[in-house]
mmCIF file of C-alpha atoms in Angstrom:
data_model
loop_
_atom_site.group_PDB
_atom_site.id
_atom_site.type_symbol
_atom_site.label_atom_id
_atom_site.label_comp_id
_atom_site.label_asym_id
_atom_site.label_seq_id
_atom_site.Cartn_x
_atom_site.Cartn_y
_atom_site.Cartn_z
ATOM 1 C CA UNK A 1 -0.039 0.038 -0.014
ATOM 2 C CA UNK A 2 2.612 2.638 0.753
ATOM 3 C CA UNK A 3 4.129 2.016 -2.689
ATOM 4 C CA UNK A 4 0.854 3.055 -4.401
ATOM 5 C CA UNK A 5 0.634 6.156 -2.162
ATOM 6 C CA UNK A 6 4.277 7.066 -3.146
ATOM 7 C CA UNK A 7 3.338 6.669 -6.793
ATOM 8 C CA UNK A 8 0.216 9.023 -6.582
ATOM 9 C CA UNK A 9 2.362 11.648 -4.769
ATOM 10 C CA UNK A 10 4.842 11.562 -7.665
ATOM 11 C CA UNK A 11 2.039 11.884 -10.208
ATOM 12 C CA UNK A 12 0.566 14.723 -8.267
ATOM 13 C CA UNK A 13 3.920 16.547 -8.076
ATOM 14 C CA UNK A 14 4.433 15.867 -11.889
ATOM 15 C CA UNK A 15 1.134 17.341 -12.672
ATOM 16 C CA UNK A 16 1.759 20.435 -10.666
ATOM 17 C CA UNK A 17 5.072 20.966 -12.365
ATOM 18 C CA UNK A 18 3.349 20.428 -15.732
ATOM 19 C CA UNK A 19 0.658 22.850 -14.780
ATOM 20 C CA UNK A 20 3.290 25.559 -13.499
ATOM 21 C CA UNK A 21 5.259 25.245 -16.796
ATOM 22 C CA UNK A 22 2.071 25.820 -18.672
ATOM 23 C CA UNK A 23 1.261 28.980 -16.696
ATOM 24 C CA UNK A 24 4.680 30.185 -17.466
ATOM 25 C CA UNK A 25 4.254 29.531 -21.125
ATOM 26 C CA UNK A 26 6.932 26.887 -21.240
ATOM 27 C CA UNK A 27 6.894 23.248 -22.410
ATOM 28 C CA UNK A 28 7.883 20.989 -19.582
ATOM 29 C CA UNK A 29 11.717 20.937 -20.050
ATOM 30 C CA UNK A 30 13.647 18.298 -21.838
ATOM 31 C CA UNK A 31 17.396 18.436 -21.593
ATOM 32 C CA UNK A 32 19.592 16.555 -24.093
ATOM 33 C CA UNK A 33 17.252 13.471 -24.149
ATOM 34 C CA UNK A 34 16.493 13.663 -20.475
ATOM 35 C CA UNK A 35 12.738 13.805 -20.366
ATOM 36 C CA UNK A 36 12.117 15.753 -17.005
ATOM 37 C CA UNK A 37 8.484 14.914 -16.732
ATOM 38 C CA UNK A 38 9.685 11.945 -14.838
ATOM 39 C CA UNK A 39 11.434 14.133 -12.428
ATOM 40 C CA UNK A 40 10.396 17.235 -10.394
ATOM 41 C CA UNK A 41 13.067 19.720 -11.935
ATOM 42 C CA UNK A 42 16.368 20.004 -13.776
ATOM 43 C CA UNK A 43 19.574 20.176 -11.675
ATOM 44 C CA UNK A 44 21.640 23.082 -12.980
ATOM 45 C CA UNK A 45 25.103 23.812 -11.822
ATOM 46 C CA UNK A 46 26.367 27.453 -12.467
ATOM 47 C CA UNK A 47 30.211 27.872 -12.732
ATOM 48 C CA UNK A 48 32.582 30.718 -12.889
ATOM 49 C CA UNK A 49 36.072 31.222 -11.601
ATOM 50 C CA UNK A 50 35.835 32.270 -7.815
ATOM 51 C CA UNK A 51 32.264 31.662 -7.284
ATOM 52 C CA UNK A 52 32.081 35.392 -6.138
ATOM 53 C CA UNK A 53 29.853 37.092 -8.466
ATOM 54 C CA UNK A 54 28.341 35.580 -11.476
ATOM 55 C CA UNK A 55 27.619 32.104 -10.430
ATOM 56 C CA UNK A 56 26.171 33.149 -7.081
ATOM 57 C CA UNK A 57 23.967 35.649 -8.963
ATOM 58 C CA UNK A 58 22.732 33.029 -11.244
ATOM 59 C CA UNK A 59 22.085 30.753 -8.202
ATOM 60 C CA UNK A 60 20.191 33.517 -6.522
ATOM 61 C CA UNK A 61 18.145 34.554 -9.645
ATOM 62 C CA UNK A 62 16.884 30.852 -10.398
ATOM 63 C CA UNK A 63 16.715 29.635 -6.877
ATOM 64 C CA UNK A 64 12.857 29.872 -6.807
ATOM 65 C CA UNK A 65 12.195 28.783 -10.487
ATOM 66 C CA UNK A 66 9.621 25.987 -10.298
ATOM 67 C CA UNK A 67 11.442 23.728 -12.730
ATOM 68 C CA UNK A 68 14.967 24.185 -11.738
ATOM 69 C CA UNK A 69 17.193 23.208 -8.732
ATOM 70 C CA UNK A 70 20.410 25.162 -8.662
ATOM 71 C CA UNK A 71 23.832 25.407 -7.269
ATOM 72 C CA UNK A 72 26.919 27.414 -7.894
ATOM 73 C CA UNK A 73 30.610 26.665 -7.805
ATOM 74 C CA UNK A 74 34.018 27.914 -8.914
ATOM 75 C CA UNK A 75 36.849 26.303 -10.839
ATOM 76 C CA UNK A 76 39.557 28.163 -8.845
ATOM 77 C CA UNK A 77 41.090 26.505 -5.734
ATOM 78 C CA UNK A 78 40.422 29.952 -4.154
ATOM 79 C CA UNK A 79 36.766 29.929 -4.870
ATOM 80 C CA UNK A 80 34.202 30.599 -2.228
ATOM 81 C CA UNK A 81 32.988 27.072 -3.129
ATOM 82 C CA UNK A 82 35.080 24.949 -5.243
ATOM 83 C CA UNK A 83 33.453 22.514 -7.820
ATOM 84 C CA UNK A 84 33.489 18.947 -6.802
ATOM 85 C CA UNK A 85 32.912 15.710 -8.245
ATOM 86 C CA UNK A 86 29.712 15.547 -6.107
ATOM 87 C CA UNK A 87 28.413 18.675 -7.772
ATOM 88 C CA UNK A 88 28.957 17.177 -11.286
ATOM 89 C CA UNK A 89 27.221 13.920 -10.259
ATOM 90 C CA UNK A 90 24.314 15.971 -9.183
ATOM 91 C CA UNK A 91 24.120 18.328 -12.130
ATOM 92 C CA UNK A 92 22.053 17.479 -15.150
ATOM 93 C CA UNK A 93 23.218 20.602 -16.944
ATOM 94 C CA UNK A 94 26.298 22.646 -16.284
ATOM 95 C CA UNK A 95 26.280 26.412 -17.162
ATOM 96 C CA UNK A 96 29.668 27.762 -17.481
ATOM 97 C CA UNK A 97 30.219 31.544 -17.622
ATOM 98 C CA UNK A 98 33.120 31.370 -20.054
ATOM 99 C CA UNK A 99 35.009 28.809 -22.281
ATOM 100 C CA UNK A 100 37.880 28.571 -19.901
ATOM 101 C CA UNK A 101 35.560 27.332 -17.209
ATOM 102 C CA UNK A 102 34.043 24.567 -19.431
ATOM 103 C CA UNK A 103 37.697 23.677 -20.443
ATOM 104 C CA UNK A 104 38.657 23.437 -16.704
ATOM 105 C CA UNK A 105 35.718 21.214 -15.820
ATOM 106 C CA UNK A 106 36.342 18.887 -18.742
ATOM 107 C CA UNK A 107 40.110 18.636 -17.919
ATOM 108 C CA UNK A 108 39.587 18.049 -14.272
ATOM 109 C CA UNK A 109 36.574 15.729 -14.375
ATOM 110 C CA UNK A 110 36.641 14.227 -17.865
ATOM 111 C CA UNK A 111 34.642 10.937 -17.007
ATOM 112 C CA UNK A 112 32.102 12.749 -14.823
ATOM 113 C CA UNK A 113 31.026 15.245 -17.663
ATOM 114 C CA UNK A 114 31.125 13.091 -20.741
ATOM 115 C CA UNK A 115 27.524 12.797 -20.769
ATOM 116 C CA UNK A 116 26.646 15.985 -19.116
ATOM 117 C CA UNK A 117 25.673 18.878 -21.305
ATOM 118 C CA UNK A 118 27.963 22.048 -20.533
ATOM 119 C CA UNK A 119 26.705 25.348 -22.105
ATOM 120 C CA UNK A 120 28.993 28.317 -22.132
ATOM 121 C CA UNK A 121 26.908 31.541 -21.428
ATOM 122 C CA UNK A 122 29.892 33.934 -22.577
ATOM 123 C CA UNK A 123 29.303 36.219 -19.716
ATOM 124 C CA UNK A 124 32.636 37.996 -19.036
ATOM 125 C CA UNK A 125 33.845 38.788 -15.520
ATOM 126 C CA UNK A 126 32.577 42.545 -15.824
ATOM 127 C CA UNK A 127 29.896 42.410 -13.088
ATOM 128 C CA UNK A 128 29.399 42.425 -9.315
ATOM 129 C CA UNK A 129 26.881 40.148 -7.578
ATOM 130 C CA UNK A 130 23.355 40.973 -8.294
ATOM 131 C CA UNK A 131 24.230 43.462 -10.934
ATOM 132 C CA UNK A 132 21.012 44.287 -12.713
ATOM 133 C CA UNK A 133 22.573 44.028 -16.152
ATOM 134 C CA UNK A 134 24.088 40.452 -15.074
ATOM 135 C CA UNK A 135 20.598 39.566 -13.896
ATOM 136 C CA UNK A 136 18.956 40.529 -17.236
ATOM 137 C CA UNK A 137 21.756 38.674 -19.279
ATOM 138 C CA UNK A 138 21.150 35.570 -17.193
ATOM 139 C CA UNK A 139 17.318 35.762 -17.596
ATOM 140 C CA UNK A 140 17.768 36.090 -21.294
ATOM 141 C CA UNK A 141 20.328 33.370 -21.754
ATOM 142 C CA UNK A 142 19.522 30.460 -19.412
ATOM 143 C CA UNK A 143 15.857 29.714 -19.986
ATOM 144 C CA UNK A 144 16.190 29.246 -23.744
ATOM 145 C CA UNK A 145 18.905 26.865 -23.415
ATOM 146 C CA UNK A 146 16.995 24.776 -21.004
ATOM 147 C CA UNK A 147 13.386 25.113 -21.983
ATOM 148 C CA UNK A 148 13.648 25.876 -25.711
#
């Protein structure tokens, strides 16, 4: 009996996510063949160098998004939060701010990311945390990559 209850809970959660996506004018997300209708949301890891301005801003901007679960990390050993193997195992998608971040991730964790999409946002290190222009760039760039 508990198994049936658990199944109905998953169906209810999925239908709520579908309803919320429709309200936002989005299709339920599909990331590189991963059909997210079977899951609650897509796990997105935002990465910059020091996890100081860009990736924490992205994490804050999308923290309450109904179809995303987010984290941020940095590629530098001096980062506030350095990227780890656990972060990459958790992530369905990685959003790197620059090509050098993608290159460092691939060089440091080649086996972990061989089947994980890594998108380069091409956002230079010209912004402070929660800069309105950075927020606008993220809002324009990230959803189309994830939700079409």
